[in-house]
Coordinates of C-alpha atoms and ligand atoms in Angstrom, one line a residue:
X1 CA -49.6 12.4 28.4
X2 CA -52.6 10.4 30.1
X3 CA -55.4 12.0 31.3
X4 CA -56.3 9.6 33.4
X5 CA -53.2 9.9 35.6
X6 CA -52.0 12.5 37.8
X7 CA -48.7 14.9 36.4
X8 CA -46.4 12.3 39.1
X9 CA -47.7 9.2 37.8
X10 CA -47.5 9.9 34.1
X11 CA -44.1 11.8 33.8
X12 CA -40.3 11.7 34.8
X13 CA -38.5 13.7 37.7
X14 CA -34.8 14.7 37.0
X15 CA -33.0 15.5 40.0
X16 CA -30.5 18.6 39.6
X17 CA -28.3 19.1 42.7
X18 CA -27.6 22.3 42.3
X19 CA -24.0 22.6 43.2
X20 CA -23.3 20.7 39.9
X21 CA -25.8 21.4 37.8
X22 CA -24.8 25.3 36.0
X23 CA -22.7 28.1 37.5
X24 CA -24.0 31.2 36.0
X25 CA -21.3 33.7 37.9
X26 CA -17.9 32.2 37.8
X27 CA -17.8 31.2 41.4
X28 CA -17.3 27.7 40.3
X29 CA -20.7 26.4 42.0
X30 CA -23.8 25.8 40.5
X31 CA -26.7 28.4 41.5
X32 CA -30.4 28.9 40.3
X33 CA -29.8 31.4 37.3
X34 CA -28.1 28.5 36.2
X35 CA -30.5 26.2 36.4
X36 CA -33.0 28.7 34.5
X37 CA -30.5 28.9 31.9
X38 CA -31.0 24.8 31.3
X39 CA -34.7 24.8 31.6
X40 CA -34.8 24.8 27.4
X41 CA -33.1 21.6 27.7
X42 CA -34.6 19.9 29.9
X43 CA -37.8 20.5 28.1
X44 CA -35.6 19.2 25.0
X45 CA -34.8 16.0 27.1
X46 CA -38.4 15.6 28.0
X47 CA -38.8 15.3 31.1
X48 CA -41.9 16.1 33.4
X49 CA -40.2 17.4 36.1
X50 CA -37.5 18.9 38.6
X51 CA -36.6 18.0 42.0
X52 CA -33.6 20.3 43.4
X53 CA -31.4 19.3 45.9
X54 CA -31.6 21.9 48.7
X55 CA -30.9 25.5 47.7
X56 CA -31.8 27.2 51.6
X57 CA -29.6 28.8 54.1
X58 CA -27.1 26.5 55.1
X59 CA -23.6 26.2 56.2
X60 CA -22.7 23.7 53.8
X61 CA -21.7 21.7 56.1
X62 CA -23.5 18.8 54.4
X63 CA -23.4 21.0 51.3
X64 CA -27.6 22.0 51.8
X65 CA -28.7 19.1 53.8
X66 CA -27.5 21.3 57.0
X67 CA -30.5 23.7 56.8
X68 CA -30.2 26.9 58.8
X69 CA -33.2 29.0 57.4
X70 CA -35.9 27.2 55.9
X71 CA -37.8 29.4 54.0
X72 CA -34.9 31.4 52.8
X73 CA -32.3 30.8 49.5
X74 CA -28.7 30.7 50.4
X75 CA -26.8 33.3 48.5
X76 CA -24.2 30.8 46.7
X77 CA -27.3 29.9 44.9
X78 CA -29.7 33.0 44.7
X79 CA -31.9 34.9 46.0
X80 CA -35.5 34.5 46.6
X81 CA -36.3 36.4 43.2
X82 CA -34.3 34.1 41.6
X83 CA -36.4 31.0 43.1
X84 CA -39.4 32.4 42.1
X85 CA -38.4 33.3 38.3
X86 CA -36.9 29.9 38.2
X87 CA -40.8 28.9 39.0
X88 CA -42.5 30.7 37.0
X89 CA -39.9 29.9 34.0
X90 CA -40.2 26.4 34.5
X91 CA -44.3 26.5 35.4
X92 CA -44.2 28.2 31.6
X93 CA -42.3 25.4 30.0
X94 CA -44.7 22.6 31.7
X95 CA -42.3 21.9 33.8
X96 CA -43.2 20.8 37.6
X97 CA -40.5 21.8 40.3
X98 CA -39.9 19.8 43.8
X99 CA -38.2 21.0 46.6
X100 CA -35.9 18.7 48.9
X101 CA -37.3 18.8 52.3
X102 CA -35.3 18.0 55.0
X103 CA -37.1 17.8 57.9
X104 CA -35.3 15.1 60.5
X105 CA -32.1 17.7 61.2
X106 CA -31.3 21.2 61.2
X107 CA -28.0 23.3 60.5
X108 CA -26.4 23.7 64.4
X109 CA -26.8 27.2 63.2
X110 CA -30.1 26.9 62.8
X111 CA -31.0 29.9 65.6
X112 CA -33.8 26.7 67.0
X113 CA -30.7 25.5 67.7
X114 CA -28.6 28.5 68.6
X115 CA -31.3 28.9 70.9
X116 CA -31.7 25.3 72.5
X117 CA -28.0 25.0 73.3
X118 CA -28.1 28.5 74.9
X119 CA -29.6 26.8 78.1
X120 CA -31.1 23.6 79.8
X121 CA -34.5 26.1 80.4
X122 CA -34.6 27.3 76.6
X123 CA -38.0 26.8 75.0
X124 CA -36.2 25.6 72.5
X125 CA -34.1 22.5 73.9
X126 CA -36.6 20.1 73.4
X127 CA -36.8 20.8 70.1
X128 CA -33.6 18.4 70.0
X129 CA -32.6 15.2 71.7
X130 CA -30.7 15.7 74.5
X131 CA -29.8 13.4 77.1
X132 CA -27.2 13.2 80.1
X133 CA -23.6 11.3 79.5
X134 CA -23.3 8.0 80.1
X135 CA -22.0 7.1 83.9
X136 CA -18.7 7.0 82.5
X137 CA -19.2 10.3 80.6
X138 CA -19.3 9.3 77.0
X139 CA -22.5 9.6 75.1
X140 CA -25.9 8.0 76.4
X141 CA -25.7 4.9 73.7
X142 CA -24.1 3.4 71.3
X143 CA -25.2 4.8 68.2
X144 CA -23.4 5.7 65.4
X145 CA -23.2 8.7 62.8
X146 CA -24.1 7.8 59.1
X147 CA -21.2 9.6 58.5
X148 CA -18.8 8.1 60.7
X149 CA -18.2 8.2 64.8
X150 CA -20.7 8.6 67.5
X151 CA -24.0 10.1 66.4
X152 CA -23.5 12.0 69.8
X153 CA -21.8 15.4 70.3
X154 CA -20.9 16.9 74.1
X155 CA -22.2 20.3 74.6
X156 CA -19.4 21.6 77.0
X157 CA -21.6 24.6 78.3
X158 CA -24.7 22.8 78.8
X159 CA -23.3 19.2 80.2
X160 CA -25.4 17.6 77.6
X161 CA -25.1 15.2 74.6
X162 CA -26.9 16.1 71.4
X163 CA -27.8 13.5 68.7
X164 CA -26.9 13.7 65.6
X165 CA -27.8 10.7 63.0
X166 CA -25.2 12.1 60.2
X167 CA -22.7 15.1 61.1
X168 CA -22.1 17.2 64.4
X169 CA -23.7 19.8 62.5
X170 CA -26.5 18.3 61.8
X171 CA -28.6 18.3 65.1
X172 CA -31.5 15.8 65.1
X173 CA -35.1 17.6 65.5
X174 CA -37.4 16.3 67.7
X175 CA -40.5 15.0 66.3
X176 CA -42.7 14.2 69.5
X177 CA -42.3 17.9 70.0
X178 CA -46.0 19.1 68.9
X179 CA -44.3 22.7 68.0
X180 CA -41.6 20.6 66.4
X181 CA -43.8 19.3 63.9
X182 CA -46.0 23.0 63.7
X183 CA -42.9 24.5 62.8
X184 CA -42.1 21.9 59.7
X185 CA -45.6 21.9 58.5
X186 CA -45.5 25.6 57.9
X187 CA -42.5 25.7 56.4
X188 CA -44.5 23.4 53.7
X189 CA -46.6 25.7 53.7
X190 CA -44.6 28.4 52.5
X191 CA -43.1 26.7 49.5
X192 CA -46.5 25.0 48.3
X193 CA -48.4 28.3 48.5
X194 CA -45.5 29.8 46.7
X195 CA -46.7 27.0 43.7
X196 CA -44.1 24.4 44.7
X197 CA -45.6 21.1 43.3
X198 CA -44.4 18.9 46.1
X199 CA -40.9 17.7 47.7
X200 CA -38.4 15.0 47.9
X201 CA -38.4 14.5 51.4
X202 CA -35.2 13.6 53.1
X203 CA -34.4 10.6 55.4
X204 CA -37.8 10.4 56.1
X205 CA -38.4 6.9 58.0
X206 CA -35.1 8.3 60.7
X207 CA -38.0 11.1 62.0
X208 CA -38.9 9.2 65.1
X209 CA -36.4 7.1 67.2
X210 CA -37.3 4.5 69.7
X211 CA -38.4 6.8 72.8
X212 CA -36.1 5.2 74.9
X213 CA -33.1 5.2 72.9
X214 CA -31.8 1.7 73.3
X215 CA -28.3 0.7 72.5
X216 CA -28.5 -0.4 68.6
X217 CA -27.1 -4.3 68.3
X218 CA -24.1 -5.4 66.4
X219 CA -24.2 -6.4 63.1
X220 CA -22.2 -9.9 63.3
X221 CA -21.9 -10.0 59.1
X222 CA -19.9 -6.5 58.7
X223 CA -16.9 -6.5 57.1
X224 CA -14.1 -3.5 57.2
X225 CA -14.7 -2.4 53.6
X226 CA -18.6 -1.8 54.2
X227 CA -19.4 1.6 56.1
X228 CA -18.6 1.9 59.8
X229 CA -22.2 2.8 60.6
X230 CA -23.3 -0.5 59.6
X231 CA -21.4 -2.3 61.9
X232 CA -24.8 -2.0 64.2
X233 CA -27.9 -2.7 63.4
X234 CA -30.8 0.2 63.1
X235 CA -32.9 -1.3 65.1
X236 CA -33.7 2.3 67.1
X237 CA -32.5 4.9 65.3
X238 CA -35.3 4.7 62.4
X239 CA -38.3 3.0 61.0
X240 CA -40.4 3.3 64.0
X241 CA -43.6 2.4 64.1
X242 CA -44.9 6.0 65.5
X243 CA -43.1 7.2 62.1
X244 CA -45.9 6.8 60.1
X245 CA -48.8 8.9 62.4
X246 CA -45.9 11.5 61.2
X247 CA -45.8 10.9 58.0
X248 CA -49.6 10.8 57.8
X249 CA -49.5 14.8 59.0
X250 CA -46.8 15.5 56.3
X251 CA -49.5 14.3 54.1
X252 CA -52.1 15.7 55.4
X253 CA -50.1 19.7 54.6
X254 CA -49.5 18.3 51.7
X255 CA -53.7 17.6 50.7
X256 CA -54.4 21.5 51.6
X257 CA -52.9 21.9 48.1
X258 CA -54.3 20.8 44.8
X259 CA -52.4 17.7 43.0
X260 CA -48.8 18.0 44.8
X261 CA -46.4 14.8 45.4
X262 CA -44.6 13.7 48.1
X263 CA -41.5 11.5 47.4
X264 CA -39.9 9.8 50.2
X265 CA -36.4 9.5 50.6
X266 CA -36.3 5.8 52.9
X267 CA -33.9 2.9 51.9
X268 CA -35.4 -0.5 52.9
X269 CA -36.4 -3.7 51.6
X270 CA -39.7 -4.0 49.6
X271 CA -41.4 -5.5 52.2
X272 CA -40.9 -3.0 54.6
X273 CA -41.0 0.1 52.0
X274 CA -44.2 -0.5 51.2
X275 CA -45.8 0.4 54.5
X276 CA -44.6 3.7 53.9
X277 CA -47.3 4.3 51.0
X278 CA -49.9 4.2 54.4
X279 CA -52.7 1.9 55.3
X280 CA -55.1 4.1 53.3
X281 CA -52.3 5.4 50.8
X282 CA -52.4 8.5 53.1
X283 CA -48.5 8.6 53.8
X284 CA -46.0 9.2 50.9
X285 CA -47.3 9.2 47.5
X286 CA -44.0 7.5 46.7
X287 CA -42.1 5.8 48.7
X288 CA -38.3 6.0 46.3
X289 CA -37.7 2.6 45.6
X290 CA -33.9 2.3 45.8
X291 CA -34.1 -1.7 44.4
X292 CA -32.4 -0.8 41.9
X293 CA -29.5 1.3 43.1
X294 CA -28.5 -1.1 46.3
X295 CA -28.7 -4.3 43.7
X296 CA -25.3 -5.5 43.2
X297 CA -25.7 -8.1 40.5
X298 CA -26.6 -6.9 37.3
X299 CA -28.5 -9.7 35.7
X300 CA -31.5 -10.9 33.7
X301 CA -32.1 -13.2 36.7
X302 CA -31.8 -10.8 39.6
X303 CA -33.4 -7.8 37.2
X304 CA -36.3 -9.5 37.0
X305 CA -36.9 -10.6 40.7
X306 CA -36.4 -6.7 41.7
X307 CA -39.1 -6.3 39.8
X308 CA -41.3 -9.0 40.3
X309 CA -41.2 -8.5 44.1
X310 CA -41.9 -5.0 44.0
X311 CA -44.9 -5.6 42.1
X312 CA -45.9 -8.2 44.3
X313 CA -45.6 -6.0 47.9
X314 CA -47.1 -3.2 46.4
X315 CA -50.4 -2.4 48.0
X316 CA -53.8 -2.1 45.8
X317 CA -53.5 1.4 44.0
X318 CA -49.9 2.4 45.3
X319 CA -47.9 4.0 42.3
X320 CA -44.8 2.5 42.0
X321 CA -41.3 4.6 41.2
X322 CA -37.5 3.2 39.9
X323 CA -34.6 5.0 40.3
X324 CA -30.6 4.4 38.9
X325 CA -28.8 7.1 40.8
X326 CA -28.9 9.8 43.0
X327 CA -26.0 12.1 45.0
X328 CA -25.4 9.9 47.4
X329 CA -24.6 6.9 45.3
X330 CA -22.0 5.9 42.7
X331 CA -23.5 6.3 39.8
X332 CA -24.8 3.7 37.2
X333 CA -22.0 4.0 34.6
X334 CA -19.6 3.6 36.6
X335 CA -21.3 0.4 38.6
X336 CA -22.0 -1.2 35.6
X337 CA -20.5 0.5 32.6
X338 CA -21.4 1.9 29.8
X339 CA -23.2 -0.9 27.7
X340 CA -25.4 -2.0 31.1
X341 CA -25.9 1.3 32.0
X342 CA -27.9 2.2 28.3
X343 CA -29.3 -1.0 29.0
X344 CA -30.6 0.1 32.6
X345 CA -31.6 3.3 31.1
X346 CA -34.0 1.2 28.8
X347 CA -35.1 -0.2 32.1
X348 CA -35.9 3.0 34.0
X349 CA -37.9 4.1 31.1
X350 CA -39.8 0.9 30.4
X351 CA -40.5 -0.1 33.9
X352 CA -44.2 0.6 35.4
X353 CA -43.4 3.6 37.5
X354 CA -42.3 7.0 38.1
X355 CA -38.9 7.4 37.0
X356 CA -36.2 9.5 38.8
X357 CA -33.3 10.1 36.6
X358 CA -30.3 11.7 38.1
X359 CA -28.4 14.3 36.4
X360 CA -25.8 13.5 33.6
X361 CA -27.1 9.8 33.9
X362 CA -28.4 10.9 30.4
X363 CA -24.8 11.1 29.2
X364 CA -23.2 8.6 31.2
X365 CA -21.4 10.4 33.2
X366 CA -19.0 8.4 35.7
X367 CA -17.7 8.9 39.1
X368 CA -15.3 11.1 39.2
X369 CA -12.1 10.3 41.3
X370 CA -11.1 13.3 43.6
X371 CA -8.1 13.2 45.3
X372 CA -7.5 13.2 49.3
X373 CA -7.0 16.4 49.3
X374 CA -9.9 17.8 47.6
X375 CA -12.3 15.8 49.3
X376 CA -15.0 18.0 50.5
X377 CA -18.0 15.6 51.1
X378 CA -18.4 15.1 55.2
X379 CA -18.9 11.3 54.9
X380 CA -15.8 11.4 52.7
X381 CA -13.9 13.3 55.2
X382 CA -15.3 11.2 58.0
X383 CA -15.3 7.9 56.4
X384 CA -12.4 7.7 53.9
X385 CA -13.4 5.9 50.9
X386 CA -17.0 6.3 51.1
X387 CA -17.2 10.0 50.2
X388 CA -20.1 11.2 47.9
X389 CA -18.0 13.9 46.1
X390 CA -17.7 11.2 42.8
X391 CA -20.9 11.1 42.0
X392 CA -21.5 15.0 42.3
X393 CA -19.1 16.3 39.7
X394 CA -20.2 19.2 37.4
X395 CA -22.5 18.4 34.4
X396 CA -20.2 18.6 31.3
X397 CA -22.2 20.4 28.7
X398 CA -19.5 20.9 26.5
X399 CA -15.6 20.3 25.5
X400 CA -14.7 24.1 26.3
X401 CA -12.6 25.1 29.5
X402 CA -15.1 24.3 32.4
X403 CA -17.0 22.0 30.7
X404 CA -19.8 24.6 30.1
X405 CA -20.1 24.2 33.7
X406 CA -18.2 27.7 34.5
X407 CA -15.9 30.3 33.5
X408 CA -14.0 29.6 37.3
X409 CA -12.7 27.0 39.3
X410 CA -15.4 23.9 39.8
X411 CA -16.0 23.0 43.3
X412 CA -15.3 19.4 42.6
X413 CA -12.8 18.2 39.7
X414 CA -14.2 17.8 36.7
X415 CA -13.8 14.3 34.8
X416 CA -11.1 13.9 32.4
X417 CA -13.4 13.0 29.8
X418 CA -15.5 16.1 29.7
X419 CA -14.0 16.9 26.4
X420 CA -15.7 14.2 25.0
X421 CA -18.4 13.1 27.5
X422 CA -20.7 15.8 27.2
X423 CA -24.1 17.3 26.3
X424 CA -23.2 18.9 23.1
X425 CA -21.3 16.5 21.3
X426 CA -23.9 13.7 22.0
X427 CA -26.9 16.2 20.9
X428 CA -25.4 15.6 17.6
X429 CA -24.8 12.2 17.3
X430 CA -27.8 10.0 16.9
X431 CA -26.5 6.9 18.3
X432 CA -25.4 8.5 21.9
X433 CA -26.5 8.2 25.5
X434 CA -28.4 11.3 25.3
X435 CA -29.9 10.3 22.2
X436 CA -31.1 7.1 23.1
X437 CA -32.2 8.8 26.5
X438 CA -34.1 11.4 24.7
X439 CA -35.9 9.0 22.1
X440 CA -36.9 6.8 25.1
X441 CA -38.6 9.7 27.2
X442 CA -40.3 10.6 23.8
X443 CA -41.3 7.2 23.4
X444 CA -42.5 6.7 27.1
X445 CA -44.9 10.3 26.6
X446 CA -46.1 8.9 23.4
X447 CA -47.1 5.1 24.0
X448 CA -49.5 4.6 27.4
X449 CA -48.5 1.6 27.8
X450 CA -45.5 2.5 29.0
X451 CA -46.4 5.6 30.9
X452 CA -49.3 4.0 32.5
X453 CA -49.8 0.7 31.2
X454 CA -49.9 -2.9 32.7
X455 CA -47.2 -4.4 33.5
X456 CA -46.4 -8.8 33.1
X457 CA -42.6 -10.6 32.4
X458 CA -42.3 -13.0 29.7
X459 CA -40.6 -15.9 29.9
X460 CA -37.8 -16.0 27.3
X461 CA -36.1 -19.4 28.5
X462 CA -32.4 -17.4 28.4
X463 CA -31.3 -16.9 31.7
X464 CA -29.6 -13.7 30.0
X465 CA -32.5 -12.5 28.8
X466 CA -35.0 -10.1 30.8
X467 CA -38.2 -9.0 28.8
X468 CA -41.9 -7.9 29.9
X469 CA -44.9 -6.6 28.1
X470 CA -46.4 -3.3 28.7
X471 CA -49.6 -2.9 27.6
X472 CA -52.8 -0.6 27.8
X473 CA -55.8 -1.6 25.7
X474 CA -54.9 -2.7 22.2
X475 CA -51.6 -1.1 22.4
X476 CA -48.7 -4.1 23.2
X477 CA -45.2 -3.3 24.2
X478 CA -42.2 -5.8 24.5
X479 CA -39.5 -5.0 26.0
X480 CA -36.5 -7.7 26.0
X481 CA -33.1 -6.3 27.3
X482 CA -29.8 -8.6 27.3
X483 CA -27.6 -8.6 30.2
X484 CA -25.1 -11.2 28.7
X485 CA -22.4 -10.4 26.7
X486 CA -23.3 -13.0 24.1
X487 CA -26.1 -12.6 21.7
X488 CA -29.3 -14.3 22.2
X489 CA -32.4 -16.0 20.0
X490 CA -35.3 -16.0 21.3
X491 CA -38.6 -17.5 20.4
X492 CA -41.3 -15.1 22.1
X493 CA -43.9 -16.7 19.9
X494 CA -46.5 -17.0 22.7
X495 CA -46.6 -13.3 22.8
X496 CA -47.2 -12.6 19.3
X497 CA -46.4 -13.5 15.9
X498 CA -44.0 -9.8 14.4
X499 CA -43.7 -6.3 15.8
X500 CA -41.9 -3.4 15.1
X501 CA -38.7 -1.9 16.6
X502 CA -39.8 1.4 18.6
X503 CA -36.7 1.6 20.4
X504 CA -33.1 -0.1 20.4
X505 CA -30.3 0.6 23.1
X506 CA -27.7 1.4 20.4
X507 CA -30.1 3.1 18.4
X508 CA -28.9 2.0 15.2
X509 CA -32.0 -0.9 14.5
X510 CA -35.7 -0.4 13.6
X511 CA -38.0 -2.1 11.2
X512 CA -40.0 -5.5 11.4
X513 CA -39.2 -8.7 13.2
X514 CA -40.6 -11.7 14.1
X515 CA -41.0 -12.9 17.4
X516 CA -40.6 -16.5 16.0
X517 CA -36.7 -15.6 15.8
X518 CA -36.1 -12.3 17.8
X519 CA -32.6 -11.6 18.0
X520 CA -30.4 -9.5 20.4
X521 CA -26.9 -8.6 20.0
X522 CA -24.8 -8.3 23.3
X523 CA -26.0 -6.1 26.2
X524 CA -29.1 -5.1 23.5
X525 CA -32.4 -3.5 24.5
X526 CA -35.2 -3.6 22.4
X527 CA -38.8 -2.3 22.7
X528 CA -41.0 -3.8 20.3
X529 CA -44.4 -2.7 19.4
X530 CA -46.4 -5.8 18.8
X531 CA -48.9 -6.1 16.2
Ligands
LIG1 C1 -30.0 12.1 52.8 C2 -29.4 12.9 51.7 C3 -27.9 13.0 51.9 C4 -27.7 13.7 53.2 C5 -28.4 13.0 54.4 C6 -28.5 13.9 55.6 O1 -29.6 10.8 52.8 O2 -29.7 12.4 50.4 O3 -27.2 13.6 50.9 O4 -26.3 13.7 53.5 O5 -29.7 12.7 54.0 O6 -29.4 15.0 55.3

């Protein structure tokens, strides 16, 4: 690994939510002894480091992102001992570990908010947003819930509205509150003196909404099969310009500590993303760039102008970061299928960046359907259809009863192909997901030019055809993926004149080949080393 560059730029976050990830007491739900059970092959996989999905107190209402003790472990996944040998296990393996943060809401039965709600005169209310019903009694504006309905709850005992930008049980903090803010920042704190190495930092461009709390306007171009939410506009309800003095703060906890990362979770257009990086880089060392998870068109074309206009907006020394999939999104197999998705994998691995894979990505794993009835997923019970519970099935380790998952009943189905979708049986075939995963992290820690090299497309005059060079002084990558389903022949001459295959999506091809006459079969990835 570089020496030059920091642990975040140079290596590769995994996410694990930890529901899914390894049960390691039969309750069906995946829990920290779990996850130190997998630590061995992660470090197999190669990569850098872990970012867990929230594992505090919570009511699960929004399965961990309803926090109701911040600086305590919620006993479906552990106990504090736990966290901390899961630390100190992964610390020992060179692994780094990220918390999610999840600053812009708490659980209702958060006791901030147990207290707030108690009374008008509570020390606590302002620690919300709270405003008076509308003159006709329904909530103060038109806002709406991420999740579906009102982003405003009546508190009968109070005569107030709440707000709450995803579910009832999710009451919005409120971050012009100086204590509000205090209170956060220690909770950092906590989990960085404990040896945390940073956090993925949840919604964080919703922290501040426009002080007056204007009705949001419609959005003229939605259509019935998009969410309901977006049928306004956030205009109001996030990316504020005060945001960013916040965020600023965050950062500022997060420079007490020696070499820790801040990830932020904000899905926006380049353009606008890149602010988020901070006028002196003092905001969010990376703002997640979700480019390639909202792109609909998977194409050489489109491919390549994702990546081309990131590079372009990003500001002088800002790091950039790719991502395929996280828990809130179908995942990449399934939106592109199997031969793209090896390809994209190629892609996340290749890109200049910080990757963030998400877990079973690495064997392909697809959304898995869940019937009406065992829909658990608050946006899926609020918005039916767009439920998240798909992409959240268990990990399937193995063909055994529970997938190597757990000896119970998994919280979410697991997929119908587990028997032969899973982490064992690819471990042993060379030409599998996981294998061409694993030989592409190993390639990435091996060759700076991809970890930390330049980055420049080339021109392959096949509109099928994406390819770049990575490069970092005298060592020359080529990368040249094919989106069509057709072969292609290139002549990539003007890079160089022969290479060597490093790396080939089906992980069946290496040897010499000229760049006179490079050829790729359908949906082929190759990394070349040049000469
Ligand atoms: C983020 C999380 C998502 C959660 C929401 C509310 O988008 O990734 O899972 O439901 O915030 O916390």
């Amino acid at each position: 690994m570089s020496k030059t560059h920091l642990w975040w730029q140079a290596g590769v976050v995994y996410q694990i939510y930890p529901r899914s990830f390894q049960d390691s007491d039969g309750d069906g739900v995946g829990d920290l002894r779990g996850i130190i059970g997998r630590l061995d092959y992660l470090g197999w996989l190669g990569v850098d480091a872990i970012w867990i999905s929230p594992i505090y107190t919570s009511p699960m209402a929004d399965f961990g992102y309803d926090v109701a003790d911040y600086t305590g472990v919620d006993p479906t996944f552990g106990t504090m001992g736990d966290f901390d040998a899961l630390l100190e296990a992964a610390h020992a393996r060179g692994l780094r570990v990220l918390l999610d943060l999840v600053p812009n809401h708490t659980s209702d039965e958060h006791p901030w908010f147990v207290e707030a709600r108690a009374s008008r005169q509570s020390a606590y209310r302002d620690w919300y947003i709270w405003r008076d019903p509308a003159p006709d009694g329904g909530p103060p504006n038109n806002w709406l819930s991420y999740f579906g309905g009102p982003a405003w709850s009546f508190d009968e005992a109070t005569g107030q509205y709440y707000l709450h930008l995803f579910d009832p049980k999710q009451p919005d903090l409120n971050w012009r509150n100086p204590d509000v803010r205090a209170a956060i920042y220690d909770v950092m704190r906590f989990w960085l003196r404990k040896g945390v190495d940073g956090f993925r930092i949840d919604v964080i461009w919703m922290l501040i909404k426009h002080p007056d709390l204007p009705d949001n306007p419609p959005e003229l171009t939605w259509t019935p099969d998009q969410k309901p939410h977006y049928r306004l506009k956030h205009v109001y309800d996030q990316h504020q310009p005060e945001v960013h003095e916040v965020i600023r703060e965050i950062r500022a906890v997060a420079n007490e500590f020696d070499e820790r990362v801040l990830i932020g979770e904000i899905y926006m257009p380049v353009e606008d993303l890149v602010a988020y990086y901070g006028p002196q880089l003092d905001e969010v060392h990376l703002p997640f760039n979700f480019n390639l998870v909202t792109l609909k068109e998977w194409g050489a074309v489109a491919v390549r102008e994702v990546v081309e206009s990131y590079e372009r907006a990003l500001p002088d020394g800002g790091w950039p970061n790719w991502v395929l999939g996280n828990h809130d999104q179908p995942r990449i197999a399934s939106r592109v299928g199997h031969p793209l998705a090896r390809l994209a994998q190629m892609l996340l691995l290749t890109l200049r960046g910080t990757p963030t894979m998400y877990y079973g990505d690495e064997i392909g794993m697809e959304d898995v359907p869940i019937p009406p009835e065992r829909v658990v997923d608050p946006e899926g019970l609020r918005s039916p259809g767009h439920g998240r519970d798909p992409e959240r099935a268990p990990m399937q380790w193995d063909g055994e009863l529970g997938a190597g998952f757990t000896t119970g009943e998994p919280w979410l189905p697991l997929a119908d192909d587990y028997a032969l979708r899973n982490m064992a049986a690819q471990r042993e075939n060379p030409r599998s997901m996981l294998s061409l995963t694993r030989h592409l992290l190993e390639l990435r820690r091996m060759a700076p030019a991809l970890c930390v090299g330049d980055y420049a497309s080339v021109d392959t005059g096949d509109h099928h055809v994406f390819a770049y060079l990575r490069t970092s002084g005298p060592q020359r990558l080529l990368v040249a993926l094919n989106f069509g389903a057709v072969p292609a022949q290139l002549d990539l001459s003007a890079v160089g004149t022969r290479g060597t295959v490093a790396g080939c999506t089906y992980m069946d091809h290496s040897g010499p080949v000229e760049l006179a006459a490079l050829e790729l079969r359908p949906h082929e990835g190759l990394v070349v080393a040049l000469e």
